[in-house]
PDB file of C-alpha atoms in Angstrom:
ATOM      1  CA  UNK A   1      -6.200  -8.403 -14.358  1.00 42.00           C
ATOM      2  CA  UNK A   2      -5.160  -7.513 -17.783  1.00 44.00           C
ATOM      3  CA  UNK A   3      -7.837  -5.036 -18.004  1.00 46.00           C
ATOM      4  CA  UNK A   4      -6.730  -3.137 -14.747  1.00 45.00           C
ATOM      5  CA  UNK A   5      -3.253  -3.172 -16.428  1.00 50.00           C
ATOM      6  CA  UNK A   6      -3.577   0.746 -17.060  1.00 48.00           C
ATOM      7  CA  UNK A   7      -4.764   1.417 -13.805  1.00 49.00           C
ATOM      8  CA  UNK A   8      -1.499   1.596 -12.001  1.00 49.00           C
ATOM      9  CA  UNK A   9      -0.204   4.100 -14.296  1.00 47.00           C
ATOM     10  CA  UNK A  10      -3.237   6.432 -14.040  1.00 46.00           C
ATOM     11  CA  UNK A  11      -2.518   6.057 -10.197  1.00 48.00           C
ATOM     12  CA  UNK A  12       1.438   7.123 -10.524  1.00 46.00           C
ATOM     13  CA  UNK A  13      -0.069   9.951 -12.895  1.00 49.00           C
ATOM     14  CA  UNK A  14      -1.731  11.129  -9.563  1.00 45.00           C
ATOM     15  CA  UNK A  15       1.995  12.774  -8.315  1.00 42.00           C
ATOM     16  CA  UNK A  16       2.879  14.184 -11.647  1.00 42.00           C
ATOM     17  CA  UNK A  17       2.932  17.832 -11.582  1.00 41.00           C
ATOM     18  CA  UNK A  18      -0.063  19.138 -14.538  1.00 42.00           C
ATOM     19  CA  UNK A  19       2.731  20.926 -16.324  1.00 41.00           C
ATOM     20  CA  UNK A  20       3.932  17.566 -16.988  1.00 41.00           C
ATOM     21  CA  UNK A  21       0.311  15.786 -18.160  1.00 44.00           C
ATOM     22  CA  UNK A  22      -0.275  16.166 -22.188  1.00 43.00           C
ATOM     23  CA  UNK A  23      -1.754  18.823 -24.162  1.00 44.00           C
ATOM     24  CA  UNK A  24      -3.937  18.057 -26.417  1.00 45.00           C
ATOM     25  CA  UNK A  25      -2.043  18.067 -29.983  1.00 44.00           C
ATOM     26  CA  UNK A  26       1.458  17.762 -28.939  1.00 46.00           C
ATOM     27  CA  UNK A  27       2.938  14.360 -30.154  1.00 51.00           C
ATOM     28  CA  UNK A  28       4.699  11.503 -28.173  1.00 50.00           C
ATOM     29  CA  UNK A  29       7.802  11.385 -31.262  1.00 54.00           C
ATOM     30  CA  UNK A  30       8.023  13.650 -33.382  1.00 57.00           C
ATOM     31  CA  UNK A  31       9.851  12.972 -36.968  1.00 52.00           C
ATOM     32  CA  UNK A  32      12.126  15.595 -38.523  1.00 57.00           C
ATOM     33  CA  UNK A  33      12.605  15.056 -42.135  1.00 58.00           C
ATOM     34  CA  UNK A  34      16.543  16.014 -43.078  1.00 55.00           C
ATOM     35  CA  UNK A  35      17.897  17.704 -46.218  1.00 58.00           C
ATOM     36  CA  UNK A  36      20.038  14.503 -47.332  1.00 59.00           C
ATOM     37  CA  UNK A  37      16.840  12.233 -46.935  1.00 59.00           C
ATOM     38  CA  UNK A  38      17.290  10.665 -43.867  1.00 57.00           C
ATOM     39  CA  UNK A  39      14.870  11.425 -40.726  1.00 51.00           C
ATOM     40  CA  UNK A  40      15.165  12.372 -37.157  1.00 49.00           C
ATOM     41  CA  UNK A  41      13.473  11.227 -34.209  1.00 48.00           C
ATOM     42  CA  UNK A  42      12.557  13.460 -30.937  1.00 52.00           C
ATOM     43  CA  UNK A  43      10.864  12.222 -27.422  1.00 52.00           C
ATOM     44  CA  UNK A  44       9.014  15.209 -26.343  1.00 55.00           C
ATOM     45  CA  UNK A  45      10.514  15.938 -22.403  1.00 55.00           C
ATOM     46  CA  UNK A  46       6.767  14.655 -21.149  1.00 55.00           C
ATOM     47  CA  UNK A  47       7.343  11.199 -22.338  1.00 62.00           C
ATOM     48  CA  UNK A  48      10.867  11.246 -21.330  1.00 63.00           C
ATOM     49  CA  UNK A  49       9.695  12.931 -17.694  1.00 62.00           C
ATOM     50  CA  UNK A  50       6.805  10.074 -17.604  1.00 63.00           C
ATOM     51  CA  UNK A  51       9.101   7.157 -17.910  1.00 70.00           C
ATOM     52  CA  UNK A  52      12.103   8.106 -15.498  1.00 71.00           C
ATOM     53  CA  UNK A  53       9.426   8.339 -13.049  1.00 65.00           C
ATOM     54  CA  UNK A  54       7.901   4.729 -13.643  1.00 71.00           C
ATOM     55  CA  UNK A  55      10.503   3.671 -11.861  1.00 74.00           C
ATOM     56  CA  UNK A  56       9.309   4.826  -8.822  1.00 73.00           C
ATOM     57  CA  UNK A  57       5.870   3.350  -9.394  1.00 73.00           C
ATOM     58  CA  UNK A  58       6.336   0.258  -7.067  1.00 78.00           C
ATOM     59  CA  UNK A  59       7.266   2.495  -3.797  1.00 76.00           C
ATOM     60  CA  UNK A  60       3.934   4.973  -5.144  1.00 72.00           C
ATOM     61  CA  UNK A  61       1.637   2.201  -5.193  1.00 72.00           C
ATOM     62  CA  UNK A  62       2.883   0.798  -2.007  1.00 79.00           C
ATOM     63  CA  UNK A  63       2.314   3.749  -0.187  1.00 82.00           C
ATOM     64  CA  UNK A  64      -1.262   4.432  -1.432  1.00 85.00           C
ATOM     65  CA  UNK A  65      -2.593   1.449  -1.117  1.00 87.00           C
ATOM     66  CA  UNK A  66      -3.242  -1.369   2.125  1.00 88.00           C
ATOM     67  CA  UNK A  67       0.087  -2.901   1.556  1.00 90.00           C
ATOM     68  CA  UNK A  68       2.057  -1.139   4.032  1.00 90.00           C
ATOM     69  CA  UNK A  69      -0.416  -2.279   6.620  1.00 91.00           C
ATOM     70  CA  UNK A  70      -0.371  -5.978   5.877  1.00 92.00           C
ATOM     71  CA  UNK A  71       3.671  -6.324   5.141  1.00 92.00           C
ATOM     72  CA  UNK A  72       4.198  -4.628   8.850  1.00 92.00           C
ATOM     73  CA  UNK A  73       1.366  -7.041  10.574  1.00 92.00           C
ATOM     74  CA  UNK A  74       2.672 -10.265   9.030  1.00 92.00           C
ATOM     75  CA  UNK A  75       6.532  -9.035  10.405  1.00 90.00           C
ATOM     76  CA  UNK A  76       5.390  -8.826  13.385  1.00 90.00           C
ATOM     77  CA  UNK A  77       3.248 -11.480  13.389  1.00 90.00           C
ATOM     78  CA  UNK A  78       5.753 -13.470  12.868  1.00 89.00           C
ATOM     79  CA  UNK A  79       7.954 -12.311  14.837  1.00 87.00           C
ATOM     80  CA  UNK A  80       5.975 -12.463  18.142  1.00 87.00           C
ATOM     81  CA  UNK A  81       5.516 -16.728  16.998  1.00 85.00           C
ATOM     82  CA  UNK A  82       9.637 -16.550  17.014  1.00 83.00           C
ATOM     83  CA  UNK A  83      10.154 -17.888  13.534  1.00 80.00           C
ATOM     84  CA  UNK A  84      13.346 -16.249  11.890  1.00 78.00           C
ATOM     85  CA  UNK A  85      12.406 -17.055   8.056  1.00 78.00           C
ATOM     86  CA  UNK A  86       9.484 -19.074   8.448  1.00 80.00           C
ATOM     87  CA  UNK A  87       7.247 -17.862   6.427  1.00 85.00           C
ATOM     88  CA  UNK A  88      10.510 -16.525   3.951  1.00 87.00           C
ATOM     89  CA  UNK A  89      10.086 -13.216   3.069  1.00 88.00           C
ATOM     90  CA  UNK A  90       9.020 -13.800  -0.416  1.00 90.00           C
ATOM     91  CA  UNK A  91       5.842 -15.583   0.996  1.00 90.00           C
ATOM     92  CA  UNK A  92       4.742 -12.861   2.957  1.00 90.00           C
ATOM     93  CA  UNK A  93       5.474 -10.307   0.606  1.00 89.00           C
ATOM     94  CA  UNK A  94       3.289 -12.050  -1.912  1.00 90.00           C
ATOM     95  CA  UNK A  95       0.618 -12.934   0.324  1.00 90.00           C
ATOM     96  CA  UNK A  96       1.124  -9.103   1.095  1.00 90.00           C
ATOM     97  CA  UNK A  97       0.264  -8.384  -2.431  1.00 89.00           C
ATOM     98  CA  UNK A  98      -2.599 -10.662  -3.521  1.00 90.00           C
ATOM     99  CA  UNK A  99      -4.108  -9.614  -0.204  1.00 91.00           C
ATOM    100  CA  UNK A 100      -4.149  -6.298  -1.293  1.00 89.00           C
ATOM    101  CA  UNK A 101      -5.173  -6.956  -4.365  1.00 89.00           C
ATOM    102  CA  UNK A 102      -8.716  -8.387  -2.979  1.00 90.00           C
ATOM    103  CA  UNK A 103      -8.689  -5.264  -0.194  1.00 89.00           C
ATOM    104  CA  UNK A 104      -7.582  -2.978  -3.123  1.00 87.00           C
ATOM    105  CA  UNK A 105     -10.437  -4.581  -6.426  1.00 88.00           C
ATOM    106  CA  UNK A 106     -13.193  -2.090  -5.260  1.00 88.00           C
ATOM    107  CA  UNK A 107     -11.102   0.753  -5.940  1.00 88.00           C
ATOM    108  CA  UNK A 108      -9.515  -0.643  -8.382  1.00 86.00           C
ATOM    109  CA  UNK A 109     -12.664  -1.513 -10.505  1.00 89.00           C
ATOM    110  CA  UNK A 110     -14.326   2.184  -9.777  1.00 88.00           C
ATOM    111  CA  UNK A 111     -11.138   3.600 -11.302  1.00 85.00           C
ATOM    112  CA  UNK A 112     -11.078   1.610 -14.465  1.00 85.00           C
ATOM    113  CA  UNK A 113     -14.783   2.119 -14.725  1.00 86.00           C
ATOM    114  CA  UNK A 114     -14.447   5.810 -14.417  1.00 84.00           C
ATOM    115  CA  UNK A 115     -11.403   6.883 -15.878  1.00 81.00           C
ATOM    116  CA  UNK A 116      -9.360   4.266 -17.623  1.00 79.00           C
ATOM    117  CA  UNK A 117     -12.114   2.618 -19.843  1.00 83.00           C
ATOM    118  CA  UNK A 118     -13.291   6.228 -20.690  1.00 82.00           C
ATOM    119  CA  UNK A 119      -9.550   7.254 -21.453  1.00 76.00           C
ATOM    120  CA  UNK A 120      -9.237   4.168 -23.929  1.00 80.00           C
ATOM    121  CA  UNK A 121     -12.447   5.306 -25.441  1.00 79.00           C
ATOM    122  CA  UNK A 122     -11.172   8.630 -26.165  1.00 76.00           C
ATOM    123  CA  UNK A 123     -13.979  10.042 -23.989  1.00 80.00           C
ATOM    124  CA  UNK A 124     -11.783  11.727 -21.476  1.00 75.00           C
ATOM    125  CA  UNK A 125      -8.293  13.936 -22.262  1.00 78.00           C
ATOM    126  CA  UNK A 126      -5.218  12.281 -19.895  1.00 72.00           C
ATOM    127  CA  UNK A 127      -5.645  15.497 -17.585  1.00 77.00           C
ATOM    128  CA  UNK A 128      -9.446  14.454 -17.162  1.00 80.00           C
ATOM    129  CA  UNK A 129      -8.538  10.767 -16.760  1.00 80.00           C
ATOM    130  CA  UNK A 130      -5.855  12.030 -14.123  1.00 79.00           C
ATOM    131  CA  UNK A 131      -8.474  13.435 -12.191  1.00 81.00           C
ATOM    132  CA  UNK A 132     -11.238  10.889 -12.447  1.00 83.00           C
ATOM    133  CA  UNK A 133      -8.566   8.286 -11.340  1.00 81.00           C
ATOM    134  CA  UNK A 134      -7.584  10.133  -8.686  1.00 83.00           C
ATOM    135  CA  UNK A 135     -11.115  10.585  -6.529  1.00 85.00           C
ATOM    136  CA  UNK A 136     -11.156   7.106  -5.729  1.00 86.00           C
ATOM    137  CA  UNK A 137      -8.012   6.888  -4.496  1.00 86.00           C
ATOM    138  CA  UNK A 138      -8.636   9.650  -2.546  1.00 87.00           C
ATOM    139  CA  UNK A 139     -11.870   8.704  -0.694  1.00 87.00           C
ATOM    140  CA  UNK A 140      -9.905   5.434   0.160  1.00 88.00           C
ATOM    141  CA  UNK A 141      -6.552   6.865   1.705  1.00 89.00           C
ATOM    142  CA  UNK A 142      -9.103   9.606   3.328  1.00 88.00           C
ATOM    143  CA  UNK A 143     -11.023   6.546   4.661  1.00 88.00           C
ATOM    144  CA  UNK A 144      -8.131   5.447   6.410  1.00 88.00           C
ATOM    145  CA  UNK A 145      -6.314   8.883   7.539  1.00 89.00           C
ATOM    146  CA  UNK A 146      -6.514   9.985  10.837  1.00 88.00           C
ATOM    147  CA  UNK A 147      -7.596  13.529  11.065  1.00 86.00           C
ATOM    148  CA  UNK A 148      -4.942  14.394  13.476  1.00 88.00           C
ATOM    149  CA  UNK A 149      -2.124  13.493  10.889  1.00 88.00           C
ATOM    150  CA  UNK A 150      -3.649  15.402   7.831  1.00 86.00           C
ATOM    151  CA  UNK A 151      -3.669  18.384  10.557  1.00 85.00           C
ATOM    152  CA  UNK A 152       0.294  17.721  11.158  1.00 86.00           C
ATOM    153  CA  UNK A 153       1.259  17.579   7.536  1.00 86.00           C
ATOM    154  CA  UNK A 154      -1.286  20.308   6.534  1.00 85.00           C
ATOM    155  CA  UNK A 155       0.326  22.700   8.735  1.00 84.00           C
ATOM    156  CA  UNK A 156       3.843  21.762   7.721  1.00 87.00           C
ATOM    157  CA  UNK A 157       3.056  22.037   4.265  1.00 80.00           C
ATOM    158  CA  UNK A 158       1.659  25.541   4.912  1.00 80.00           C
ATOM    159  CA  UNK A 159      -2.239  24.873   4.088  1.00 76.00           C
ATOM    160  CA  UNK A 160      -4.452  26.450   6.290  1.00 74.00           C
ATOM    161  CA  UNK A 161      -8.238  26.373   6.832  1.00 69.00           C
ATOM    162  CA  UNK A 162      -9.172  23.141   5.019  1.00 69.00           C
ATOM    163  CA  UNK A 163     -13.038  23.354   3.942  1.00 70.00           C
ATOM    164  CA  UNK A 164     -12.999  20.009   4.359  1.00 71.00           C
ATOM    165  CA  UNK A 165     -11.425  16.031   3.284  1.00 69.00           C
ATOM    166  CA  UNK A 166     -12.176  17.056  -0.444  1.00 72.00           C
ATOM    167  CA  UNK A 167      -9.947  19.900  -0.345  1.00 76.00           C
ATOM    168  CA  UNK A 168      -6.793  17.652   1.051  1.00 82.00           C
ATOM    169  CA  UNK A 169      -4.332  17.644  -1.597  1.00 84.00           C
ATOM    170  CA  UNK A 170      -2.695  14.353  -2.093  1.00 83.00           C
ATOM    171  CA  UNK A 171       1.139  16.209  -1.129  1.00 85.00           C
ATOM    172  CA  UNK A 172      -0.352  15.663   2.226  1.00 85.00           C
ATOM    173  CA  UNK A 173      -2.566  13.187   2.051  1.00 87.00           C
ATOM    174  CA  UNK A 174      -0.125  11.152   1.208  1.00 88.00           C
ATOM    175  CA  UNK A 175       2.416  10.830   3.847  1.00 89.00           C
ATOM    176  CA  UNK A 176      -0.711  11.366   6.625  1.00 90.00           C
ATOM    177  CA  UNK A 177      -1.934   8.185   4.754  1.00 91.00           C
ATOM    178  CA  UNK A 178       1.452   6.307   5.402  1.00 91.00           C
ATOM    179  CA  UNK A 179       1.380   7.642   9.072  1.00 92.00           C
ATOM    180  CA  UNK A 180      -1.972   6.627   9.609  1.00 92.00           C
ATOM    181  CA  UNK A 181      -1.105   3.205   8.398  1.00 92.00           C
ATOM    182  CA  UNK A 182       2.163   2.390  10.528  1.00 92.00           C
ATOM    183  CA  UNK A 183      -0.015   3.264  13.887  1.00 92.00           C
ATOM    184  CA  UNK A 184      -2.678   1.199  12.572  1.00 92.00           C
ATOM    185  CA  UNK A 185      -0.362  -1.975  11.422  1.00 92.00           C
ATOM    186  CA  UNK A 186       1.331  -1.477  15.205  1.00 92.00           C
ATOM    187  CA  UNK A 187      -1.680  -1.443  16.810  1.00 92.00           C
ATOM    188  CA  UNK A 188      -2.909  -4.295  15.269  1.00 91.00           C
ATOM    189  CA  UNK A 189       0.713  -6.138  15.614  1.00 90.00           C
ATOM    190  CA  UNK A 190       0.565  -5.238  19.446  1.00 91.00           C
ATOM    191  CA  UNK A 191      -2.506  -7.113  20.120  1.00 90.00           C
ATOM    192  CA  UNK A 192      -1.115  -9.659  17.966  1.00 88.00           C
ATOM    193  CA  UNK A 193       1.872 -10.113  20.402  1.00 88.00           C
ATOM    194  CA  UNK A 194       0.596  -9.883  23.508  1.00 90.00           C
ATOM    195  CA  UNK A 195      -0.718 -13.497  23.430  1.00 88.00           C
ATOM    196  CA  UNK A 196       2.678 -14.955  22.676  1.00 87.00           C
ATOM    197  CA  UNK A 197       4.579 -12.614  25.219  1.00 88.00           C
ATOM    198  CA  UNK A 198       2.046 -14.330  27.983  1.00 88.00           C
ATOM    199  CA  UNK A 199       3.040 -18.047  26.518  1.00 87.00           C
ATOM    200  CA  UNK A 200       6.976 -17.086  26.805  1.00 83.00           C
ATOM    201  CA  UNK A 201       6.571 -15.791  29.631  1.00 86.00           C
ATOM    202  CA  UNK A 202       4.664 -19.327  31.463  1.00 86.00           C
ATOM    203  CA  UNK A 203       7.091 -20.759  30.119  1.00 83.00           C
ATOM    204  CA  UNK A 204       9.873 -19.106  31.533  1.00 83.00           C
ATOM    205  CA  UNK A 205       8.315 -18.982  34.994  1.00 85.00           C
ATOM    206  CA  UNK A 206       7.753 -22.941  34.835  1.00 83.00           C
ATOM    207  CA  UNK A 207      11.562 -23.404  33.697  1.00 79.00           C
ATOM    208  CA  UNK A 208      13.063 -21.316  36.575  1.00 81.00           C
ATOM    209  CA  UNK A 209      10.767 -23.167  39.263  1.00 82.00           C
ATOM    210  CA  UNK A 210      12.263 -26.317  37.589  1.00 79.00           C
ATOM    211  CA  UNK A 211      15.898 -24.681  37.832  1.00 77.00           C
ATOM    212  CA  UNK A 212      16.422 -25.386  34.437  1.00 74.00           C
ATOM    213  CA  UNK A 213      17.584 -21.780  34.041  1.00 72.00           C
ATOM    214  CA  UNK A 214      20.085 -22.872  31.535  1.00 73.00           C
ATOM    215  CA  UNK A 215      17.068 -24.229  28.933  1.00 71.00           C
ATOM    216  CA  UNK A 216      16.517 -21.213  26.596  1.00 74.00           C
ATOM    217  CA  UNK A 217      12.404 -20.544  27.166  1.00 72.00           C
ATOM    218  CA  UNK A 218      12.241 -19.499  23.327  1.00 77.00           C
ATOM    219  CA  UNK A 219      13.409 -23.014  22.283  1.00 78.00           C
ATOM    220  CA  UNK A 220      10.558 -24.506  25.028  1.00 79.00           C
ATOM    221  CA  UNK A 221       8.257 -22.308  24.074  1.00 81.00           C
ATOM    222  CA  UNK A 222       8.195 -22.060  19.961  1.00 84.00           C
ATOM    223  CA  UNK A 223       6.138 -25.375  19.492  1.00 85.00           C
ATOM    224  CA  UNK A 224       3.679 -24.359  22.139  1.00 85.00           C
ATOM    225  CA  UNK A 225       3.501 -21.490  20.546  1.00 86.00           C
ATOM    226  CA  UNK A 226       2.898 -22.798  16.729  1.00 87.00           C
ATOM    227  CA  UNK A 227       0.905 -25.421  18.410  1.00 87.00           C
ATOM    228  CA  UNK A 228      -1.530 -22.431  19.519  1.00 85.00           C
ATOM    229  CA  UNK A 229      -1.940 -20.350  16.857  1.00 86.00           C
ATOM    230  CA  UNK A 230      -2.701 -23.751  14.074  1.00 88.00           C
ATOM    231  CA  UNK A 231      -5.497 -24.928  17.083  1.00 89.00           C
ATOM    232  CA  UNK A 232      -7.168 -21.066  16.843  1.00 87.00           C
ATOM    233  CA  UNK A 233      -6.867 -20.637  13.158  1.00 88.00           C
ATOM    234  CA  UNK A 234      -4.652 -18.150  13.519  1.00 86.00           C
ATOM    235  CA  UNK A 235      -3.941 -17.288   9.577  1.00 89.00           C
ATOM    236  CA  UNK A 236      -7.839 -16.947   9.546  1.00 89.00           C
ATOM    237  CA  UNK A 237      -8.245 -14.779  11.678  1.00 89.00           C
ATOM    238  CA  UNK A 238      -5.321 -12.696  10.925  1.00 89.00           C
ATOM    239  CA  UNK A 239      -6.055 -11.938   7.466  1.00 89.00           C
ATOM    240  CA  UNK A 240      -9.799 -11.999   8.353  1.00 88.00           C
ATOM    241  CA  UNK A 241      -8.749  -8.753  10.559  1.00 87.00           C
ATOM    242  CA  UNK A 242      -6.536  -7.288   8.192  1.00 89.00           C
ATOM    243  CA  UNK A 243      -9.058  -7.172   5.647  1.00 88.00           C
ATOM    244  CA  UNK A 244     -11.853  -6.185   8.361  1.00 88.00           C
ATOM    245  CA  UNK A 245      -9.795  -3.404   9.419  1.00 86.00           C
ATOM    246  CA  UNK A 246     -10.460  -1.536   5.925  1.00 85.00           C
ATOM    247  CA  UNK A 247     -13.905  -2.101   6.046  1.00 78.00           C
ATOM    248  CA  UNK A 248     -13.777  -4.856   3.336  1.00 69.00           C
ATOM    249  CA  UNK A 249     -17.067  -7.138   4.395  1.00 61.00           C
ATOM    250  CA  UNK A 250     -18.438  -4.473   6.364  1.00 57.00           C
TER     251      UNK A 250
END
């Protein structure tokens, strides 16, 4: 992983306006030499611009990448088993993350082969590297985009006739991306719930003809439940489908 170090900030470079990328020539620091012998050091506004802005790297990456998919499934996931903090949200956040990781390596390898290695090489300018980084990225989130929401955000953004998913720019890619993605993870957390819902509800039904109506059915019903989803694999086949679902394996 040390090599695809660079990688994430060639992929926050992908929001940065190009009045902000680097010219060719003009210096990081630059070093003032004073009359009484003492020096002077000045950040050029890019570099200062550039680092501000890491801090919203995190919430960038999220959004461009599978996580928001997998975070939402596992929430609901568990919550349709009935577990409050079992798995604790630091579990499922990292699972979260190393499974995006594996969804994410393709991409992840095709931009360090075709724009960060170069870069480091001194083969490509940043603006270049910008751009090379950002195809990949691009077929990915257009991979998963639903043609209907790049249509919404196209025409609120004031773009008319598209020539086609190349021309998106990524000020609406973007958010369609992030749309796309929350139907997707509810979709897929919907289908997850259903069987659950049926188990609650046999349960229920058996403890009312019983007249135990004072027995709460979720407290009846939880190790049935976890019984059910250990005897059908159900981790398995929940991250198998997560993975499935963006054509990893396919």
């Amino acid at each position: 992983m040390r090599k695809l170090n660079p990688v994430w900030i060639l992929i926050f470079g992908l929001l940065l306006s190009p009045s902000l990328m680097a010219e060719p020539g003009i210096p990081a620091i630059t070093v003032t030499d004073n009359a009484d012998g003492g020096q002077d050091y000045l950040i050029s506004l890019q570099v200062l611009a550039l680092m501000t802005m890491l801090s919203f790297l995190p919430a960038i990456v999220i959004m461009m990448t599978s996580f928001t998919r997998i975070i939402i499934v596992l929430g609901i996931l568990r919550q349709a088993i009935g577990l409050q903090s079992s798995p604790p949200n630091q579990v499922l956040v990292g699972i979260a993350l190393f499974l995006t990781f594996f969804i994410m390596s393709p991409v992840l390898e095709q931009v360090n082969d075709e724009a960060v290695q170069p870069y480091i090489a001194e083969d490509l300018t940043a603006k270049e590297a910008f751009a090379k980084a950002q195809e990949p990225m691009k077929a990915f989130m257009l991979q998963q985009t639903r043609v209907k929401d790049i249509a919404t955000f196209a025409e609120i953004a004031g773009y008319q006739g598209l020539d086609g998913p190349e021309d998106v720019p990524m000020r609406v890619l973007i958010p369609a991306f992030v749309t796309s993605e929350l139907k997707t993870a509810f979709q897929i957390g919907f289908m997850l719930f259903i069987p659950f819902l049926i188990l609650d509800l046999v349960v229920a039904s058996v403890l009312m003809a019983m007249g135990m109506m004072m027995l709460s059915p979720m407290m009846v019903s939880l190790p049935f439940k976890l019984m059910l989803f250990v005897l059908v694999d159900g981790w398995n086949l929940t991250m198998g489908t997560l993975a499935t679902s963006f054509g990893v394996g396919t």
